[in-house]
GROMACS .gro file of C-alpha atoms in nm:
model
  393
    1UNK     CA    1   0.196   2.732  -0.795
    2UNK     CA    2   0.512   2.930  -0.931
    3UNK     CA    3   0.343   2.971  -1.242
    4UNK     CA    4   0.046   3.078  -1.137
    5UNK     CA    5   0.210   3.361  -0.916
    6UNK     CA    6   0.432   3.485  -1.174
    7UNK     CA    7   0.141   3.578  -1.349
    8UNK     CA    8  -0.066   3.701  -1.095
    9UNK     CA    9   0.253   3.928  -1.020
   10UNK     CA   10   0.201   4.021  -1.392
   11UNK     CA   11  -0.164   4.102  -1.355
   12UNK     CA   12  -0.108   4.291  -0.998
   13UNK     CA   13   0.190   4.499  -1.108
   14UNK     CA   14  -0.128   4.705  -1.317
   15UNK     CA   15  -0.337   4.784  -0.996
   16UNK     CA   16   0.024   4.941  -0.876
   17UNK     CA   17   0.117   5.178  -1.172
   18UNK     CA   18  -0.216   5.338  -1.162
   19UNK     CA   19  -0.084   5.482  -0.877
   20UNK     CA   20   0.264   5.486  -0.909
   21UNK     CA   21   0.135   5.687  -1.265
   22UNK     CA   22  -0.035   5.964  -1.024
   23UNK     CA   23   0.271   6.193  -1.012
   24UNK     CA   24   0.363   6.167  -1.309
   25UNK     CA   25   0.037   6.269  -1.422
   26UNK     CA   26   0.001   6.590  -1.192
   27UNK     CA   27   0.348   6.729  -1.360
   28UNK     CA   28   0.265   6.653  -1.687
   29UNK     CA   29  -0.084   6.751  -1.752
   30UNK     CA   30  -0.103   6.937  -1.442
   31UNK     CA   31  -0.401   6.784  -1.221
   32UNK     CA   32  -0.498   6.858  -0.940
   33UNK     CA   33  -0.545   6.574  -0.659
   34UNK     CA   34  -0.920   6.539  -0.691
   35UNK     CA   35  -0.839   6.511  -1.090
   36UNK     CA   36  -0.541   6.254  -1.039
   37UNK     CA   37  -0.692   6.047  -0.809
   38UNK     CA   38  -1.022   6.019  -1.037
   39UNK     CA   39  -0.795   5.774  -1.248
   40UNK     CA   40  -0.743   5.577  -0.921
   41UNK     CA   41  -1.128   5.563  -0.891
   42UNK     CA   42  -1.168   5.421  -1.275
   43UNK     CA   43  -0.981   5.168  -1.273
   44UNK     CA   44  -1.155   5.056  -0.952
   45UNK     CA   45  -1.494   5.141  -0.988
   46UNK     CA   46  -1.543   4.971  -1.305
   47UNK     CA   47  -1.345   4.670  -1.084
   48UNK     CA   48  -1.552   4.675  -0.848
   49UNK     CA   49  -1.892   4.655  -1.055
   50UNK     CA   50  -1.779   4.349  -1.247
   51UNK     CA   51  -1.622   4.178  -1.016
   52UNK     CA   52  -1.897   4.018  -0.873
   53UNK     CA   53  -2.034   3.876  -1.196
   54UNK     CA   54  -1.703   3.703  -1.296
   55UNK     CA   55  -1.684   3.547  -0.934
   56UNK     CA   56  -2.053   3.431  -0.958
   57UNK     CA   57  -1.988   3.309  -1.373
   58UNK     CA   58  -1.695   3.111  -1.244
   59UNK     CA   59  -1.910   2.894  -0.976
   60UNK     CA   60  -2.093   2.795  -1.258
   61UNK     CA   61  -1.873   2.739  -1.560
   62UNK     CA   62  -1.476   2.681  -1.621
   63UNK     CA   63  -1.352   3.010  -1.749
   64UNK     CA   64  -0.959   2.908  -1.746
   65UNK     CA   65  -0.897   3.156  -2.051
   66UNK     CA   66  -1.003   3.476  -1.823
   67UNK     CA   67  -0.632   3.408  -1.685
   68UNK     CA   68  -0.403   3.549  -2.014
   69UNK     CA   69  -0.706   3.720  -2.179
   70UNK     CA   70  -0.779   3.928  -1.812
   71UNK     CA   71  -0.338   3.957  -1.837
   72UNK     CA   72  -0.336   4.136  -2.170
   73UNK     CA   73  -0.666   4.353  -2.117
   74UNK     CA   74  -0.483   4.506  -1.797
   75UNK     CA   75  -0.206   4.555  -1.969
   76UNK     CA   76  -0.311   4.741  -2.247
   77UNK     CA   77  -0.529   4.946  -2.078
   78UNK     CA   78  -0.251   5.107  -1.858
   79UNK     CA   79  -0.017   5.091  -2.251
   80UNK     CA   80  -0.271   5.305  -2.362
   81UNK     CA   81  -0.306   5.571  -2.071
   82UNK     CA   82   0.011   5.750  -2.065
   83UNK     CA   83  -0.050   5.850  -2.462
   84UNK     CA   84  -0.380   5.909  -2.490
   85UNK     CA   85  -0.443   6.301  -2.529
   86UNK     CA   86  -0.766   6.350  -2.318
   87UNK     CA   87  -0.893   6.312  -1.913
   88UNK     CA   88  -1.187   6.109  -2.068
   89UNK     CA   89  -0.980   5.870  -2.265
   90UNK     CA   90  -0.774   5.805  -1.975
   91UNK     CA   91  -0.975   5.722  -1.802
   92UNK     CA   92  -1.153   5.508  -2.000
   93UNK     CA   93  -0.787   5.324  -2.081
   94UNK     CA   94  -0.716   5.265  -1.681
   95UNK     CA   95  -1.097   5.126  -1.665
   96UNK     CA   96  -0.972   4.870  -1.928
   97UNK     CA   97  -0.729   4.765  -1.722
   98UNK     CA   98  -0.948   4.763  -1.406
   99UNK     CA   99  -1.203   4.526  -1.615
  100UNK     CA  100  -0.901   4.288  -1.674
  101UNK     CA  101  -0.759   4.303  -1.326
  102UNK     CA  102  -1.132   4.175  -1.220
  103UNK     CA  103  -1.187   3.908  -1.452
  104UNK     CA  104  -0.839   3.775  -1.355
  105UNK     CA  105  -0.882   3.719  -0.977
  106UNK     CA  106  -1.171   3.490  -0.882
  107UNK     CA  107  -1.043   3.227  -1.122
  108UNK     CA  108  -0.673   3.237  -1.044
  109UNK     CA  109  -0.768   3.238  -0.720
  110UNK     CA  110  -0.968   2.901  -0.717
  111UNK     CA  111  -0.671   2.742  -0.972
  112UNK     CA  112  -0.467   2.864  -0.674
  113UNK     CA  113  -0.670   2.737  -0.377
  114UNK     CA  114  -0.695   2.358  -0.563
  115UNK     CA  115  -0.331   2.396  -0.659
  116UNK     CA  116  -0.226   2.425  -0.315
  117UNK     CA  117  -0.461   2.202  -0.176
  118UNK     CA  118  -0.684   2.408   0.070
  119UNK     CA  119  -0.322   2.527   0.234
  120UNK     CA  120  -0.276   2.862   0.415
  121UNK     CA  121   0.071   2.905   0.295
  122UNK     CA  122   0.025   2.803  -0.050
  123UNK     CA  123  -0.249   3.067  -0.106
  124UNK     CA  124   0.009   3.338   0.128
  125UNK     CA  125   0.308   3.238  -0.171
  126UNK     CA  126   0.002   3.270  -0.447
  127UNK     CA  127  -0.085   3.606  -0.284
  128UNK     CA  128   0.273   3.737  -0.202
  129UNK     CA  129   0.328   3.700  -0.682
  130UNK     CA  130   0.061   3.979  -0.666
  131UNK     CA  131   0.201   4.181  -0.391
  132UNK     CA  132   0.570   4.166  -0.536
  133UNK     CA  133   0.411   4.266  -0.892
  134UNK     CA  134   0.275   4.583  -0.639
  135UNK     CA  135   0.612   4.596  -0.552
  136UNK     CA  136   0.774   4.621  -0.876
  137UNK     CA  137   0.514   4.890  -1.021
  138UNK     CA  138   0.645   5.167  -0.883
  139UNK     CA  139   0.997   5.080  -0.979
  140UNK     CA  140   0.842   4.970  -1.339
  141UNK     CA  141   0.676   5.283  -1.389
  142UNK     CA  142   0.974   5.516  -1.265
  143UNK     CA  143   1.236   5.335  -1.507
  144UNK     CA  144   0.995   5.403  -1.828
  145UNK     CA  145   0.817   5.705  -1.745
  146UNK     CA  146   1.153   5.920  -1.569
  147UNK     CA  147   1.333   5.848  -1.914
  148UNK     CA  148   1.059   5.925  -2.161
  149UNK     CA  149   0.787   6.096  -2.028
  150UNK     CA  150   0.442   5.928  -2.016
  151UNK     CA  151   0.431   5.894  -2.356
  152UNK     CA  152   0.639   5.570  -2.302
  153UNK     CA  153   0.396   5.444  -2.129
  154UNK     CA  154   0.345   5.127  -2.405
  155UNK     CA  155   0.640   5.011  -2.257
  156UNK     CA  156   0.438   4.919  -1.988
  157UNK     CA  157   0.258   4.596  -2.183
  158UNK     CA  158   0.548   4.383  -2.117
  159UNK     CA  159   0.493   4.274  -1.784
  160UNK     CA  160   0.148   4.145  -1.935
  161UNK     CA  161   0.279   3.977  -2.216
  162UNK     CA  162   0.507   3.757  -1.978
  163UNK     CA  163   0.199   3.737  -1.719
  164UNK     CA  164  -0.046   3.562  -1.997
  165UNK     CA  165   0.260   3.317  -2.126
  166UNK     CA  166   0.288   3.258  -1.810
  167UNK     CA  167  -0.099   3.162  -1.712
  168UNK     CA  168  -0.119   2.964  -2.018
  169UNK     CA  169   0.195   2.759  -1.963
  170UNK     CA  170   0.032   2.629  -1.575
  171UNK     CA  171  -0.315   2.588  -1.762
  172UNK     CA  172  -0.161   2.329  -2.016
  173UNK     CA  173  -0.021   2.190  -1.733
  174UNK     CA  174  -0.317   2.175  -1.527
  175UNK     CA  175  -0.605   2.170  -1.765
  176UNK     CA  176  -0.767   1.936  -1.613
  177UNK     CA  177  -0.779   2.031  -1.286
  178UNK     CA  178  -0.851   2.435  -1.357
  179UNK     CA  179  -1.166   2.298  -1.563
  180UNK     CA  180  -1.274   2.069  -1.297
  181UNK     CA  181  -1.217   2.293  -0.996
  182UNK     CA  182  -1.360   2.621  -1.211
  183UNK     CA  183  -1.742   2.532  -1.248
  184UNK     CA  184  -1.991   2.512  -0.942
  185UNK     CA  185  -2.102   2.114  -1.078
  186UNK     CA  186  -1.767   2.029  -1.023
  187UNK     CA  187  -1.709   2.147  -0.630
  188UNK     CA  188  -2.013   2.033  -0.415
  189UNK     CA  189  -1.887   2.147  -0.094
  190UNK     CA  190  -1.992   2.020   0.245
  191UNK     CA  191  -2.112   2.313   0.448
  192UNK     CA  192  -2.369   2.585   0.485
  193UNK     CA  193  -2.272   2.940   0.374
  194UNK     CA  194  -2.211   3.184   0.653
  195UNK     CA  195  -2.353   3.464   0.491
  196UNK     CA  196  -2.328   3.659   0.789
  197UNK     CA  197  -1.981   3.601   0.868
  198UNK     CA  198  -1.899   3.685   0.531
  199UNK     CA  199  -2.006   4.016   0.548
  200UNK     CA  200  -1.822   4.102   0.781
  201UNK     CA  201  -1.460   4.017   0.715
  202UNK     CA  202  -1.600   4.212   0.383
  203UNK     CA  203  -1.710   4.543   0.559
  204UNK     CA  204  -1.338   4.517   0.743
  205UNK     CA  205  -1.124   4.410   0.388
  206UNK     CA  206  -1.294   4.758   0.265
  207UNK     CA  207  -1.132   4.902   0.590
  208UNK     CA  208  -0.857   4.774   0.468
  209UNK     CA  209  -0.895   4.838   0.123
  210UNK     CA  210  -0.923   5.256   0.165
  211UNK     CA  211  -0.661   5.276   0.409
  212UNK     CA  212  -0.409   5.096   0.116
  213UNK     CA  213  -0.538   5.265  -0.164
  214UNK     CA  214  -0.578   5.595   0.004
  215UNK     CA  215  -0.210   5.546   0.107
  216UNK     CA  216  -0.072   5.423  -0.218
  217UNK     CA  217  -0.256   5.706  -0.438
  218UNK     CA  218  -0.123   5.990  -0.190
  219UNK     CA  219   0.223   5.850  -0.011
  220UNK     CA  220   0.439   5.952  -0.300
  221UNK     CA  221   0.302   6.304  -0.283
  222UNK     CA  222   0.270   6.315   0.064
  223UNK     CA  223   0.652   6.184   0.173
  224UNK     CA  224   0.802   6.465  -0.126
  225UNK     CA  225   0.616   6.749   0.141
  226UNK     CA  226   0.718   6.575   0.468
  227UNK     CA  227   1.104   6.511   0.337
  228UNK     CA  228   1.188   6.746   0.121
  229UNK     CA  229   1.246   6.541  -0.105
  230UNK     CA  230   1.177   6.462  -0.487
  231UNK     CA  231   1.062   6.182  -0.749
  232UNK     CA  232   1.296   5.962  -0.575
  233UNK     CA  233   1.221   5.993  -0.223
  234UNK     CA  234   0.841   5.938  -0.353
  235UNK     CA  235   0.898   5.664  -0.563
  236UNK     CA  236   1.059   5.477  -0.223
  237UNK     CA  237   0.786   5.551   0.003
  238UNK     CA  238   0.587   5.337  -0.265
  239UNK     CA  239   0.778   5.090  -0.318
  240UNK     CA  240   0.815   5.070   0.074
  241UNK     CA  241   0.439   5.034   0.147
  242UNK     CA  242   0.430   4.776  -0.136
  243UNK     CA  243   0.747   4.585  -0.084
  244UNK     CA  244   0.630   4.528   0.268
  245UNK     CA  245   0.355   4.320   0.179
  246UNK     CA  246   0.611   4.031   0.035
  247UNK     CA  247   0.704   3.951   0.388
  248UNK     CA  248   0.330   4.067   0.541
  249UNK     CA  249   0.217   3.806   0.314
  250UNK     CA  250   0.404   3.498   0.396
  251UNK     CA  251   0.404   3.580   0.763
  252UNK     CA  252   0.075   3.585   0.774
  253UNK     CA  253   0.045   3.226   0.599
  254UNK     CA  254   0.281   3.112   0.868
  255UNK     CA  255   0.153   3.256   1.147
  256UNK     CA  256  -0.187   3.124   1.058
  257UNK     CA  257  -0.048   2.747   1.015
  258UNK     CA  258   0.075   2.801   1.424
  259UNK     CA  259  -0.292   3.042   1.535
  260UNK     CA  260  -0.632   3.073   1.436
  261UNK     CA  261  -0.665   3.292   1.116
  262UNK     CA  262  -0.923   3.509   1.260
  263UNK     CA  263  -0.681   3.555   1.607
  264UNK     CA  264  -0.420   3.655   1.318
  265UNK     CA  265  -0.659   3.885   1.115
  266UNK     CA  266  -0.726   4.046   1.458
  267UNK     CA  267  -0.409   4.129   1.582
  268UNK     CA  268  -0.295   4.263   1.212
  269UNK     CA  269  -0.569   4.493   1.244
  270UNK     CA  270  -0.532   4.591   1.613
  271UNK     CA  271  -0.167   4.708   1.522
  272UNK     CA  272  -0.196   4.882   1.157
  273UNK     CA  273  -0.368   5.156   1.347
  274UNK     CA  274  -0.066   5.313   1.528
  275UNK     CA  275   0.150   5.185   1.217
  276UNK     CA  276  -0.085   5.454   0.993
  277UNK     CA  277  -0.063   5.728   1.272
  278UNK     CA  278   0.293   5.738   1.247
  279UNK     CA  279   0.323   5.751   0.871
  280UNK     CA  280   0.055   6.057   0.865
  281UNK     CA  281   0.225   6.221   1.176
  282UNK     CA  282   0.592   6.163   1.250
  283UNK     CA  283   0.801   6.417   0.983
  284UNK     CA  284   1.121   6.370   0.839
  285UNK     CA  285   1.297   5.991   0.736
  286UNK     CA  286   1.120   5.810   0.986
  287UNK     CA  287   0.801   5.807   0.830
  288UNK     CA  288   0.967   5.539   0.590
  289UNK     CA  289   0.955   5.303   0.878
  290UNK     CA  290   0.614   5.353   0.948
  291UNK     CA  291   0.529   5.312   0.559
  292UNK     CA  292   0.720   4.962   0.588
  293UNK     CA  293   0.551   4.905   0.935
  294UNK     CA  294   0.207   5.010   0.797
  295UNK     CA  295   0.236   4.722   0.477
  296UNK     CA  296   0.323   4.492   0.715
  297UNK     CA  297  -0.014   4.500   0.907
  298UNK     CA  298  -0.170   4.541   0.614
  299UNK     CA  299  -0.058   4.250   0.445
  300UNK     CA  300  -0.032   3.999   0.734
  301UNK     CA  301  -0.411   3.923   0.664
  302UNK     CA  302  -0.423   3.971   0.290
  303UNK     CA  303  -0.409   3.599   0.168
  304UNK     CA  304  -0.639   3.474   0.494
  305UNK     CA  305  -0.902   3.689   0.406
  306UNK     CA  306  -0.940   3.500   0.092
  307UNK     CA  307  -0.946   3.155   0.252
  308UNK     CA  308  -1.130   3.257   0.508
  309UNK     CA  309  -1.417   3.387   0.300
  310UNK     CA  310  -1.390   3.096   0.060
  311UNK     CA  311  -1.447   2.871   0.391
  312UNK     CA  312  -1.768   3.092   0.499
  313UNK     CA  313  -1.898   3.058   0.153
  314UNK     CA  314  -1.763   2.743   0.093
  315UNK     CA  315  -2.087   2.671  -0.188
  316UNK     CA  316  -1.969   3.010  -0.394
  317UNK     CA  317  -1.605   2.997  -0.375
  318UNK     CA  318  -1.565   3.205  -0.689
  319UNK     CA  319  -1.810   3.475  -0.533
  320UNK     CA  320  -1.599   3.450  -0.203
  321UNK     CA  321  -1.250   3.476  -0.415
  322UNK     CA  322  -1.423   3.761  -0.640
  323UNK     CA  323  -1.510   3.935  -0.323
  324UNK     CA  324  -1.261   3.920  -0.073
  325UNK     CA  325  -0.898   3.958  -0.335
  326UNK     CA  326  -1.068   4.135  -0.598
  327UNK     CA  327  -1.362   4.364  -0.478
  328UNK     CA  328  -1.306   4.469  -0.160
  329UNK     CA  329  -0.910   4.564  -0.268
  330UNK     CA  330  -0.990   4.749  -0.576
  331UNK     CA  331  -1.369   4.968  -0.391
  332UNK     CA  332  -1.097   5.135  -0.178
  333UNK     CA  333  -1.024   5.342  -0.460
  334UNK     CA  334  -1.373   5.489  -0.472
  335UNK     CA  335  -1.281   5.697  -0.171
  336UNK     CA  336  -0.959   5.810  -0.338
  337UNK     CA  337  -1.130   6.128  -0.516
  338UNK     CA  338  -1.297   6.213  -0.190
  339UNK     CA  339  -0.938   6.210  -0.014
  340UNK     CA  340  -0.840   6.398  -0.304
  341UNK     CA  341  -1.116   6.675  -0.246
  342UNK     CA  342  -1.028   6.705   0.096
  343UNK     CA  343  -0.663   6.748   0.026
  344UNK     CA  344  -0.739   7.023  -0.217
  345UNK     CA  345  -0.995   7.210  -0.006
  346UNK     CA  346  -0.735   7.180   0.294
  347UNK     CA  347  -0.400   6.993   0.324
  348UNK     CA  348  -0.307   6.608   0.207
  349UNK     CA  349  -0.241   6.585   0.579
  350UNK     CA  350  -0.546   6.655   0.697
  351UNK     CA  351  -0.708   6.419   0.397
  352UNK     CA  352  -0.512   6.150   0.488
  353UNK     CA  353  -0.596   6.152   0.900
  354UNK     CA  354  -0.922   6.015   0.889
  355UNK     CA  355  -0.723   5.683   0.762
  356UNK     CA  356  -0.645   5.633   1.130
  357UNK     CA  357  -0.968   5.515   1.217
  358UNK     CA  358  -1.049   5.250   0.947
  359UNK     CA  359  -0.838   4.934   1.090
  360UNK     CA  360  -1.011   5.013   1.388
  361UNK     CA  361  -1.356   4.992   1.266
  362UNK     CA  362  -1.168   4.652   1.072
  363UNK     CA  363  -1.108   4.546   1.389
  364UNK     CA  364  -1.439   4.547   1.585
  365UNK     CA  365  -1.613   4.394   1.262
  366UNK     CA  366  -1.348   4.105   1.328
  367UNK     CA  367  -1.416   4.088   1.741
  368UNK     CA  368  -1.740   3.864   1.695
  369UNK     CA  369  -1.597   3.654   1.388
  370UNK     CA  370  -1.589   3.273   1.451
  371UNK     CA  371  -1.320   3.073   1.260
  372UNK     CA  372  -1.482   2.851   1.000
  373UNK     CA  373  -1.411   2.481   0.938
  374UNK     CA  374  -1.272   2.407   0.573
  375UNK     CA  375  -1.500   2.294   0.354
  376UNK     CA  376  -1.442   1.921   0.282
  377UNK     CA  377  -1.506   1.855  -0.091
  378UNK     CA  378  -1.774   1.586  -0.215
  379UNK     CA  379  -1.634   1.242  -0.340
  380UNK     CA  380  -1.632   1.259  -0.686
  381UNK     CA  381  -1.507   1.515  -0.924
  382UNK     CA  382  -1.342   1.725  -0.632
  383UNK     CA  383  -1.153   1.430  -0.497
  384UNK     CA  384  -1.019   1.359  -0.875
  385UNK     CA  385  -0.912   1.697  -0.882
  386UNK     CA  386  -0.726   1.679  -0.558
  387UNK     CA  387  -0.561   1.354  -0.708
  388UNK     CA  388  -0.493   1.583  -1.093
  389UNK     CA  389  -0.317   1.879  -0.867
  390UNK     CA  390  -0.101   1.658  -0.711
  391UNK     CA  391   0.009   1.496  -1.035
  392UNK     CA  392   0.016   1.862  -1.181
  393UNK     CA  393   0.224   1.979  -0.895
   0.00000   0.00000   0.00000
């Protein structure tokens, strides 16, 4: 389980610096926000197309490479984006990286979910090595990019290098029970899929999904205008809304070993909505504690949403992991450019109100949810692989 989130820190530290890359875009080629944010949008549209396809290729066949080949592809693609000399070719290089960042999840995330053996808080510490490699982006991409400009930017492959060492250190490790637990013939679950149910903790992870995204391509803009401040005070707000998530994350783990995930989920929701108010409204150094406050709700639910839509689709658990970490996070940033838009045709303030409302449409998809029964795996294969993680472990 340490392995496996050290790398998925590696491989989530590239769905930060696209963002934590936006300012330092807008000085140096001069964008505007509809133009900057367009980067945010290719690296997740492209994420978000794919996505399902690797989730649904992993419920059939064990894919175990995807983990360092996925870790390099994101890497290079955001290597390649700070020197290439054209919008288009940007773009295309932060698409690359969106492409790996897909492939990556629905795998690790099954590895993960066998690894920990069905837990809660395993798959919060699994989820809290991609929230700290957030974390670290904007830090990342501040010590490379402040010193050299973007064209340092190659710099920026290291983290990926480490991340597919990493991944292919735990699969040697546990070879044999990534290949068993990867293919659908190999995890006959016991249970009907809740297709209904699943759609909407979906519909409310996309709440969740533009309210982050929106937030994370915008704060460092937005807190330089509401503090006065520059690069720095920017650079914190980011690293504030993703630094929260490390303890959002494990709470929420905890707090769903003691209440019912959904009950969890609910309340998260419920109280992200005055969080966001404040960090769009209140002026001056405060708003930092709404930033911090703000992660925290958003977080809380992060790693339950995954085992919660593994456990409605407990037949497609590849699907549900593509879905729920890996879609739903990265189609947030197809509202980015229309945020974007907005800000240009008016104020990044006004843009950024409407985010007010999403955790509360989260929330009354959630009201009607039931909370699912794990899936118990078939003797056979699934039960040797329970036996294999435990030796692994």
């Amino acid at each position: 389980m340490t392995l496996l989130s050290v790398g998925h820190a590696c491989v989530d530290v590239y769905q930060g610096t696209v963002a934590a890359l936006v300012p330092f875009f807008v000085a140096e080629r001069g964008w505007g926000y509809a133009a900057a944010s367009g980067v945010v949008l290719a690296a997740s549209l492209l994420s978000s197309v794919v996505q399902p396809s690797f989730g649904a290729l992993t419920d059939r066949w064990a894919l175990p490479w995807l983990l360092p080949v996925s870790t390099l592809a994101a890497g290079a693609g955001i290597a390649l984006s700070g020197v290439c000399g054209s919008y288009r070719l940007t773009l295309a290089a932060v698409a690359l990286s969106g492409i790996g960042v897909a492939a990556y999840h629905p795998e690790a995330a099954r590895v993960a979910r066998v690894a920990g053996r069905g837990g809660h808080t395993a798959m919060g510490w699994f989820s809290l090595g991609g929230n700290l490699g957030f974390a670290t982006a904007p830090l990342l991409v501040w010590a490379v990019v402040a010193v050299d400009g973007l064209r340092g930017s190659p710099l920026l492959a290291v983290p990926a290098v480490a991340g597919a060492v990493a991944s292919g250190v735990a699969l040697r490790g546990t070879r044999r029970v990534a290949a068993e637990t990867a293919g659908g013939s190999a995890r006959v679950a016991d249970g009907r899929d809740d297709w209904g149910s699943f759609a909407r903790l979906s519909g409310a992870v996309v709440c969740r999904s533009v309210v982050f995204l929106g937030l994370s391509t915008f704060i460092s803009l937005y807190v330089r205008q509401r503090t006065g401040g520059g690069a720095v005070a920017g650079t914190a707000a980011l690293f504030v809304l993703y630094l929260g998530g490390a303890v959002g994350t494990v709470a929420g783990g905890r707090l769903a070993a003691r209440f019912r995930r959904v009950t969890v989920v609910r309340w998260a929701y419920a109280l992200t909505v005055p969080a966001v108010a404040g960090v769009v409204l209140v002026p001056g150094p405060a708003l930092y504690v709404f930033v911090a406050l703000t992660s925290a709700g958003l977080y809380v639910p992060f790693s339950l949403h995954v085992t919660l839509g593994q456990d409605y689709l407990p037949r497609r658990m590849g699907t549900a992991s593509g879905v729920t970490l890996g879609l739903t996070v990265s189609v947030g940033g197809i509202a980015s450019p229309v945020l974007g838009a907005v800000a240009d045709a008016t104020s990044l303030r006004t843009a950024l109100v409407p985010l007010i409302a999403l955790p509360v449409i989260g929330w009354l998809l959630l009201r009607t949810l039931r909370e699912p029964e794990p899936p118990r795996a078939a003797e056979g294969p699934a039960t040797t692989a329970r036996s294999g993680t435990a030796t692994a472990r």
